[in-house]
């Protein structure tokens, strides 16, 4: 029987980041992956490393995680395609410009650099944007990566430090310190990290909901776009819990391609693209960047974000003292992977964490159930 200090279930970017962090700390790590490492939501995501300020806890984790990505920057292989592109939050009108100033104040209070752009400045930063936008907020230290290769890099680093990848079987059950696989075999570990993304087999009662998203990628158009652009309305759409929504969100790739998003749908668990919402998403993008209408999109796909009721991930111990969660990262799992991994390693090694881990603890679930009636 295989026995580990830490056994991680799921080799998405979260599981792989946890594996790297724990193996580098000298722990004996195993990773169980039923399918392809980095092939789940991680392969479907956009790869925007972004500081988000929905809540103080979200701001703390995204800021911390972005700083860990920055520390890694020089070690990342070229395949990860890390580019310090910066984000521009695009303000369409004066009402959104007021949000730009409010956002800048929040970022400033958290020590996150940002620069207010007026109408002329945003046009000069991104000439393909439609004329007459009110301005925007440039966050220069946000970056862009290619998520599947980032997961592969974390996994390779973990394996170099002795981690063992166990591929081809699903974990179906956990007991105290024991994991049962779908072939009936068992693995033992003092600590088990559940990082199975959207798969709730192990804890079916855990409050998690899928939010389907569409992305489209274009042919190569080098120099069309310089920054990751997101409409300020994205925040409004990300807040909506029940309605389908689209928002202008576009990312430059190192290949010269443009990755265009994004949509959010609840209650649609079909992986197939939904033409109506896709059309709405692309029309929205063309509304902000009219020249997009003349470019060729070469592929469209969907993926599922996995959301918690309070939009913060579950990171930390459960009532079973051997079972830990790293789930529910919604649209920020690529950004937050290094921060989540570091918080869990801190817990295992009795280290003081650099940010307060309390807001992400799974123990809040009971309180949320009460709060939601
Ligand atoms: C359209 C879209 C755009 C996004 N854009 C961004 C972005 O720009 N920036 C950002 O930060 N985030 C973004 N995200 C979110 C991000 O992709 C996810 O939060 C992140 O990939 C989640 O990683 P994960 O490791 O938790 O899950 P996954 O990548 O899904 O990995 C889970 C793994 O567990 C395995 N698994 C499942 N069940 C079992 C089992 N029982 N036993 C063994 N293995 C199992 C799966 O095969 C899979 O490999 C986006 C997501 C979508 C859908």
CSV table of C-alpha atoms in Angstrom, one decimal, residues 92-243:
chain,number,residue,atom,x,y,z
A,92,UNK,CA,-17.4,53.3,-21.2
A,93,UNK,CA,-18.9,56.4,-19.6
A,94,UNK,CA,-18.6,58.8,-16.8
A,95,UNK,CA,-20.5,56.6,-14.4
A,96,UNK,CA,-17.9,53.8,-15.0
A,97,UNK,CA,-15.2,56.5,-14.7
A,98,UNK,CA,-16.4,57.1,-11.1
A,99,UNK,CA,-15.9,53.3,-10.5
A,100,UNK,CA,-12.4,53.7,-11.9
A,101,UNK,CA,-11.5,56.2,-9.2
A,102,UNK,CA,-13.1,54.1,-6.5
A,103,UNK,CA,-11.2,51.0,-7.7
A,104,UNK,CA,-7.9,52.9,-7.8
A,105,UNK,CA,-8.5,54.0,-4.1
A,106,UNK,CA,-9.1,50.3,-3.1
A,107,UNK,CA,-6.0,49.2,-4.9
A,108,UNK,CA,-3.9,52.0,-3.5
A,109,UNK,CA,-5.0,51.0,0.1
A,110,UNK,CA,-3.8,47.5,-0.7
A,111,UNK,CA,-0.5,48.6,-2.2
A,112,UNK,CA,-1.5,47.6,-5.7
A,113,UNK,CA,-0.2,50.0,-8.4
A,114,UNK,CA,-2.7,51.4,-10.9
A,115,UNK,CA,-2.9,54.4,-13.2
A,116,UNK,CA,-6.0,56.3,-14.3
A,117,UNK,CA,-6.3,56.7,-18.0
A,118,UNK,CA,-8.5,59.5,-19.6
A,119,UNK,CA,-10.2,59.2,-22.9
A,120,UNK,CA,-7.1,60.2,-24.9
A,121,UNK,CA,-4.7,58.0,-22.9
A,122,UNK,CA,-6.8,54.8,-23.3
A,123,UNK,CA,-7.1,55.5,-27.1
A,124,UNK,CA,-3.3,55.8,-27.3
A,125,UNK,CA,-2.7,52.6,-25.2
A,126,UNK,CA,-5.2,50.6,-27.2
A,127,UNK,CA,-5.9,52.2,-30.6
A,128,UNK,CA,-8.3,49.4,-31.7
A,129,UNK,CA,-10.8,50.3,-28.9
A,130,UNK,CA,-13.9,52.2,-30.2
A,131,UNK,CA,-13.6,56.0,-30.1
A,132,UNK,CA,-15.2,58.0,-27.3
A,133,UNK,CA,-14.7,55.7,-24.3
A,134,UNK,CA,-14.4,57.7,-21.0
A,135,UNK,CA,-11.1,56.1,-19.9
A,136,UNK,CA,-9.9,53.2,-17.8
A,137,UNK,CA,-7.7,52.0,-15.1
A,138,UNK,CA,-4.3,50.4,-16.0
A,139,UNK,CA,-3.0,47.8,-13.5
A,140,UNK,CA,0.5,47.4,-14.8
A,141,UNK,CA,1.6,44.3,-12.8
A,142,UNK,CA,-1.2,42.0,-13.8
A,143,UNK,CA,0.0,39.3,-16.2
A,144,UNK,CA,-1.0,36.6,-18.7
A,145,UNK,CA,0.1,33.0,-18.8
A,146,UNK,CA,-0.9,29.7,-20.6
A,147,UNK,CA,-2.5,27.7,-17.8
A,148,UNK,CA,-2.1,24.0,-18.9
A,149,UNK,CA,1.7,24.5,-19.3
A,150,UNK,CA,1.8,26.3,-15.9
A,151,UNK,CA,0.2,23.2,-14.3
A,152,UNK,CA,2.7,21.0,-16.2
A,153,UNK,CA,5.5,23.1,-14.8
A,154,UNK,CA,4.3,22.9,-11.2
A,155,UNK,CA,3.8,19.1,-11.6
A,156,UNK,CA,7.3,18.6,-13.1
A,157,UNK,CA,8.8,20.6,-10.2
A,158,UNK,CA,6.9,18.5,-7.7
A,159,UNK,CA,8.1,15.3,-9.4
A,160,UNK,CA,11.7,16.6,-9.4
A,161,UNK,CA,11.3,16.8,-5.6
A,162,UNK,CA,10.1,13.2,-5.4
A,163,UNK,CA,6.3,13.6,-5.9
A,164,UNK,CA,4.6,10.6,-7.4
A,165,UNK,CA,1.8,11.0,-10.1
A,166,UNK,CA,-0.8,8.2,-10.0
A,167,UNK,CA,-2.7,8.5,-13.2
A,168,UNK,CA,-5.8,6.7,-14.6
A,169,UNK,CA,-8.0,6.1,-11.6
A,170,UNK,CA,-10.5,8.3,-9.8
A,171,UNK,CA,-10.6,8.7,-6.1
A,172,UNK,CA,-14.1,7.7,-5.0
A,173,UNK,CA,-14.0,7.9,-1.2
A,174,UNK,CA,-11.9,9.2,1.6
A,175,UNK,CA,-11.8,8.0,5.2
A,176,UNK,CA,-9.5,9.2,8.0
A,177,UNK,CA,-6.2,9.2,6.3
A,178,UNK,CA,-7.3,6.7,3.6
A,179,UNK,CA,-8.3,7.2,-0.1
A,180,UNK,CA,-10.1,4.6,-2.1
A,181,UNK,CA,-9.7,4.5,-5.8
A,182,UNK,CA,-12.3,3.3,-8.4
A,183,UNK,CA,-10.4,-0.1,-8.7
A,184,UNK,CA,-10.9,-0.7,-5.0
A,185,UNK,CA,-7.3,-0.1,-4.1
A,186,UNK,CA,-6.4,2.3,-1.2
A,187,UNK,CA,-3.7,4.9,-0.5
A,188,UNK,CA,-2.9,6.3,2.9
A,189,UNK,CA,-1.7,9.7,3.9
A,190,UNK,CA,-1.6,11.9,7.0
A,191,UNK,CA,-3.1,14.7,4.9
A,192,UNK,CA,-5.4,14.5,1.9
A,193,UNK,CA,-6.0,17.6,-0.3
A,194,UNK,CA,-9.3,17.5,-2.3
A,195,UNK,CA,-8.5,19.5,-5.5
A,196,UNK,CA,-10.9,17.8,-7.9
A,197,UNK,CA,-12.3,21.0,-9.4
A,198,UNK,CA,-16.0,20.5,-10.4
A,199,UNK,CA,-16.1,16.9,-9.3
A,200,UNK,CA,-18.0,16.6,-6.0
A,201,UNK,CA,-17.8,12.7,-5.8
A,202,UNK,CA,-16.0,12.8,-2.5
A,203,UNK,CA,-18.1,15.5,-0.8
A,204,UNK,CA,-21.4,15.7,-2.7
A,205,UNK,CA,-23.0,18.0,-0.1
A,206,UNK,CA,-20.3,20.7,-0.4
A,207,UNK,CA,-21.9,24.0,-1.7
A,208,UNK,CA,-20.4,24.4,-5.1
A,209,UNK,CA,-22.0,25.5,-8.3
A,210,UNK,CA,-20.8,25.4,-11.9
A,211,UNK,CA,-20.7,28.5,-14.0
A,212,UNK,CA,-20.3,27.8,-17.7
A,213,UNK,CA,-18.0,30.1,-19.7
A,214,UNK,CA,-17.3,30.4,-23.5
A,215,UNK,CA,-14.0,31.6,-25.0
A,216,UNK,CA,-13.0,32.1,-28.7
A,217,UNK,CA,-9.5,32.4,-30.1
A,218,UNK,CA,-8.6,34.2,-33.3
A,219,UNK,CA,-6.0,33.6,-35.9
A,220,UNK,CA,-2.6,35.4,-35.5
A,221,UNK,CA,-2.8,39.2,-35.5
A,222,UNK,CA,0.4,40.4,-33.9
A,223,UNK,CA,0.4,43.9,-32.3
A,224,UNK,CA,-3.4,44.2,-32.5
A,225,UNK,CA,-3.6,44.4,-28.7
A,226,UNK,CA,-1.2,45.2,-26.0
A,227,UNK,CA,-2.9,44.6,-22.6
A,228,UNK,CA,-5.6,42.4,-21.2
A,229,UNK,CA,-8.7,44.5,-21.5
A,230,UNK,CA,-11.8,44.0,-19.3
A,231,UNK,CA,-14.9,46.1,-19.4
A,232,UNK,CA,-15.7,47.5,-15.9
A,233,UNK,CA,-19.2,46.0,-16.4
A,234,UNK,CA,-17.4,42.6,-16.0
A,235,UNK,CA,-17.6,43.1,-12.3
A,236,UNK,CA,-21.4,43.6,-12.5
A,237,UNK,CA,-21.7,40.4,-14.6
A,238,UNK,CA,-19.5,38.4,-12.3
A,239,UNK,CA,-21.7,39.4,-9.4
A,240,UNK,CA,-24.9,38.1,-11.0
A,241,UNK,CA,-25.8,34.8,-9.4
A,242,UNK,CA,-28.8,33.7,-11.4
A,243,UNK,CA,-28.8,35.4,-14.8
